[in-house]
CSV table of C-alpha atoms in Angstrom, one decimal:
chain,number,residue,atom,x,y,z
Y,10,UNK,CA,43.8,-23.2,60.0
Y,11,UNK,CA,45.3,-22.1,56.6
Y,12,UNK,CA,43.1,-20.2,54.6
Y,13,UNK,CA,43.6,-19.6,50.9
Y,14,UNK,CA,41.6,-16.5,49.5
Y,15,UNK,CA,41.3,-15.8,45.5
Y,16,UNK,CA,40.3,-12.4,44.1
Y,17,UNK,CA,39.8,-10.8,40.7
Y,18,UNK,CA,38.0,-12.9,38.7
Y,19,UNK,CA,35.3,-11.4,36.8
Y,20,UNK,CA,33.8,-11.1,33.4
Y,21,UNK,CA,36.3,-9.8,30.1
Y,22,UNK,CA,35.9,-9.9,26.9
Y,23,UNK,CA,37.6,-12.2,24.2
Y,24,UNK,CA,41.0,-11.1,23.7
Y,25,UNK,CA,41.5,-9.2,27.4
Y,26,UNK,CA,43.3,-9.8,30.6
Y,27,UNK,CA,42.9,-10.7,33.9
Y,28,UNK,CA,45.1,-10.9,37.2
Y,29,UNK,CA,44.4,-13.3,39.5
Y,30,UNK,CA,45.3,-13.1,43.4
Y,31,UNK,CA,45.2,-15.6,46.2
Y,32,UNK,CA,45.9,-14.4,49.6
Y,33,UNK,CA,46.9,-16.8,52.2
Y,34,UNK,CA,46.4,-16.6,56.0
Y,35,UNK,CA,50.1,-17.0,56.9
Y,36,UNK,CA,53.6,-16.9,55.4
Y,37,UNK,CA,53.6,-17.9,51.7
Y,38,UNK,CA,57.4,-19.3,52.1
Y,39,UNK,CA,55.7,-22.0,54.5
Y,40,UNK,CA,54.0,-23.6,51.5
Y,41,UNK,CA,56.7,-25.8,49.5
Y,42,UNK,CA,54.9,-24.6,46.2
Y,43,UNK,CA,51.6,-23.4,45.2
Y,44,UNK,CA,49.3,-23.7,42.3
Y,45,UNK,CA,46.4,-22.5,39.8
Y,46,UNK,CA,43.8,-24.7,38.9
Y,47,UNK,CA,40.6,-24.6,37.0
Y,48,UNK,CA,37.1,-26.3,36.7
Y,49,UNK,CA,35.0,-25.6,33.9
Y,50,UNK,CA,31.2,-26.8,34.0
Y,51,UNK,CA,30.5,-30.7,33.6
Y,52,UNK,CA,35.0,-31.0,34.0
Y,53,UNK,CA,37.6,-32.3,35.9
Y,54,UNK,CA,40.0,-29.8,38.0
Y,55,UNK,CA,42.6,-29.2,35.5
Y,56,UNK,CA,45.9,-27.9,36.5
Y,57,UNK,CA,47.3,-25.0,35.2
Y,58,UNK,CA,50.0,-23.7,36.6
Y,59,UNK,CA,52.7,-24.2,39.9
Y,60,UNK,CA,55.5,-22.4,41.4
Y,61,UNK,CA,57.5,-23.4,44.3
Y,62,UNK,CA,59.1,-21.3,46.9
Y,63,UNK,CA,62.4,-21.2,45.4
Y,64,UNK,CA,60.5,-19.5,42.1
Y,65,UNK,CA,60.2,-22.4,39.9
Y,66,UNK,CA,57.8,-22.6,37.7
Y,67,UNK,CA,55.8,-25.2,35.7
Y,68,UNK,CA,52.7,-24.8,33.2
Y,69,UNK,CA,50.2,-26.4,31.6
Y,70,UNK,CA,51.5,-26.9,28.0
Y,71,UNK,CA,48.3,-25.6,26.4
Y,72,UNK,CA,48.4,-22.8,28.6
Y,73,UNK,CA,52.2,-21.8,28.3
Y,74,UNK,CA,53.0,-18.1,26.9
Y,75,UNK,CA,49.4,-17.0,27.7
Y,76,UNK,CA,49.0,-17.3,32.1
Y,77,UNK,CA,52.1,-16.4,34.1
Y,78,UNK,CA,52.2,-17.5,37.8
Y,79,UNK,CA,54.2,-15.1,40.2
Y,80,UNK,CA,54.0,-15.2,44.1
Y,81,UNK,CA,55.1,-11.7,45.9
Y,82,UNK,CA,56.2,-13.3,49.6
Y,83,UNK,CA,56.4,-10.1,51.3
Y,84,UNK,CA,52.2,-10.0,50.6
Y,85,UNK,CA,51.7,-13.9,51.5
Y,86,UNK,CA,50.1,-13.1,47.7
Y,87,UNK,CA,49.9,-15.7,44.4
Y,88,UNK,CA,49.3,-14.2,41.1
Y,89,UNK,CA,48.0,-15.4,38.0
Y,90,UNK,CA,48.8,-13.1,34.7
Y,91,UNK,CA,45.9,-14.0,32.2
Y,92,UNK,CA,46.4,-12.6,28.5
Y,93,UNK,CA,44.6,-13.1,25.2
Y,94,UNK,CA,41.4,-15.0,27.6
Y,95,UNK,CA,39.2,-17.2,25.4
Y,96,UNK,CA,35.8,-18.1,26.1
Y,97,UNK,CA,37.5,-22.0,26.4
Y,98,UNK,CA,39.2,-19.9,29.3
Y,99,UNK,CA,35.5,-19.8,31.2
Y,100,UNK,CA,36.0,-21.4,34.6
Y,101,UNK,CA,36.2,-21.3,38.0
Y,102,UNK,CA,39.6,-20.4,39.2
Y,103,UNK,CA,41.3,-22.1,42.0
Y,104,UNK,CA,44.2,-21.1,44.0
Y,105,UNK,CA,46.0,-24.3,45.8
Y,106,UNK,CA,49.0,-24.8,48.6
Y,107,UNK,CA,50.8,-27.1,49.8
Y,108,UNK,CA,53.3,-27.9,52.8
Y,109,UNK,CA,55.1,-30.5,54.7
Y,110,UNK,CA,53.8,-30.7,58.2
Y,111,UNK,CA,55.7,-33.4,60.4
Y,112,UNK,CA,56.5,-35.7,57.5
Y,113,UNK,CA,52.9,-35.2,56.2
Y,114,UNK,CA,51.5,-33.8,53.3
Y,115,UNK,CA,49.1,-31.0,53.7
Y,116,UNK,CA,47.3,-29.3,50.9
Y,117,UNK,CA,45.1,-26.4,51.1
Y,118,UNK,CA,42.2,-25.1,48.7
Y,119,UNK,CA,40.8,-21.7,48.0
Y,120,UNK,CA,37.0,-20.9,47.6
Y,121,UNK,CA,37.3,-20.5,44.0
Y,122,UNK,CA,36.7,-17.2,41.9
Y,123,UNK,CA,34.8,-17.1,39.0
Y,124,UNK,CA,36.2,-15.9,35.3
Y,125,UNK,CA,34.0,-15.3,32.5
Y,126,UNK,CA,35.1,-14.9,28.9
Y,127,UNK,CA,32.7,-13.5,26.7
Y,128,UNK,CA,33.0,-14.0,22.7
């Protein structure tokens, strides 16, 4: 069973930083890419960033020049860079893979970590 585990969310005020992890259970070249999402209160899941295992990388437009997604594969680690946080940034943060098991599609979720922005 893959497991996907998210650290260092937390509280920060307007105008800080956070880094985000997510740790999976096995070898993070097994997962064709991997992603950051987020789900504030009363929304959707919105996407925010993706990065697939050969490093390329795709953003949320809104989001673009603020959050940086980086994987390190020798850690089976995905990062999230957070800079210049908003309180519009409040959210739960989730940490998403996906692989191709025997011609099927297999995604994989994280528990979530929680980011507060304070004004």
């Amino acid at each position: 069973q893959v497991q996907l585990v998210e650290s260092g969310g937390g509280l920060v005020q307007a105008g800080g930083s956070l880094r985000l992890s997510c740790t999976a259970s096995q070898s993070s070249r097994s997962f064709d890419f991997m992603s950051w999402y987020r789900q504030a209160p009363g929304n959707q899941r919105d996407f925010i960033a993706s990065i697939t295992s050969g490093g390329t990388t795709s953003y949320a437009d809104s989001l673009k020049g603020r959050f940086t997604i980086s994987r390190d594969n020798a850690k089976n680690t995905l990062y999230l860079q957070m800079n210049s946080l908003k309180p519009e940034d409040t959210a739960v943060y989730y940490c998403h893979g996906h692989m191709r098991i025997l011609g099927k599609d297999q995604d994989y979720w994280g528990q979530g970590t929680q980011v507060t922005v304070s004004s």
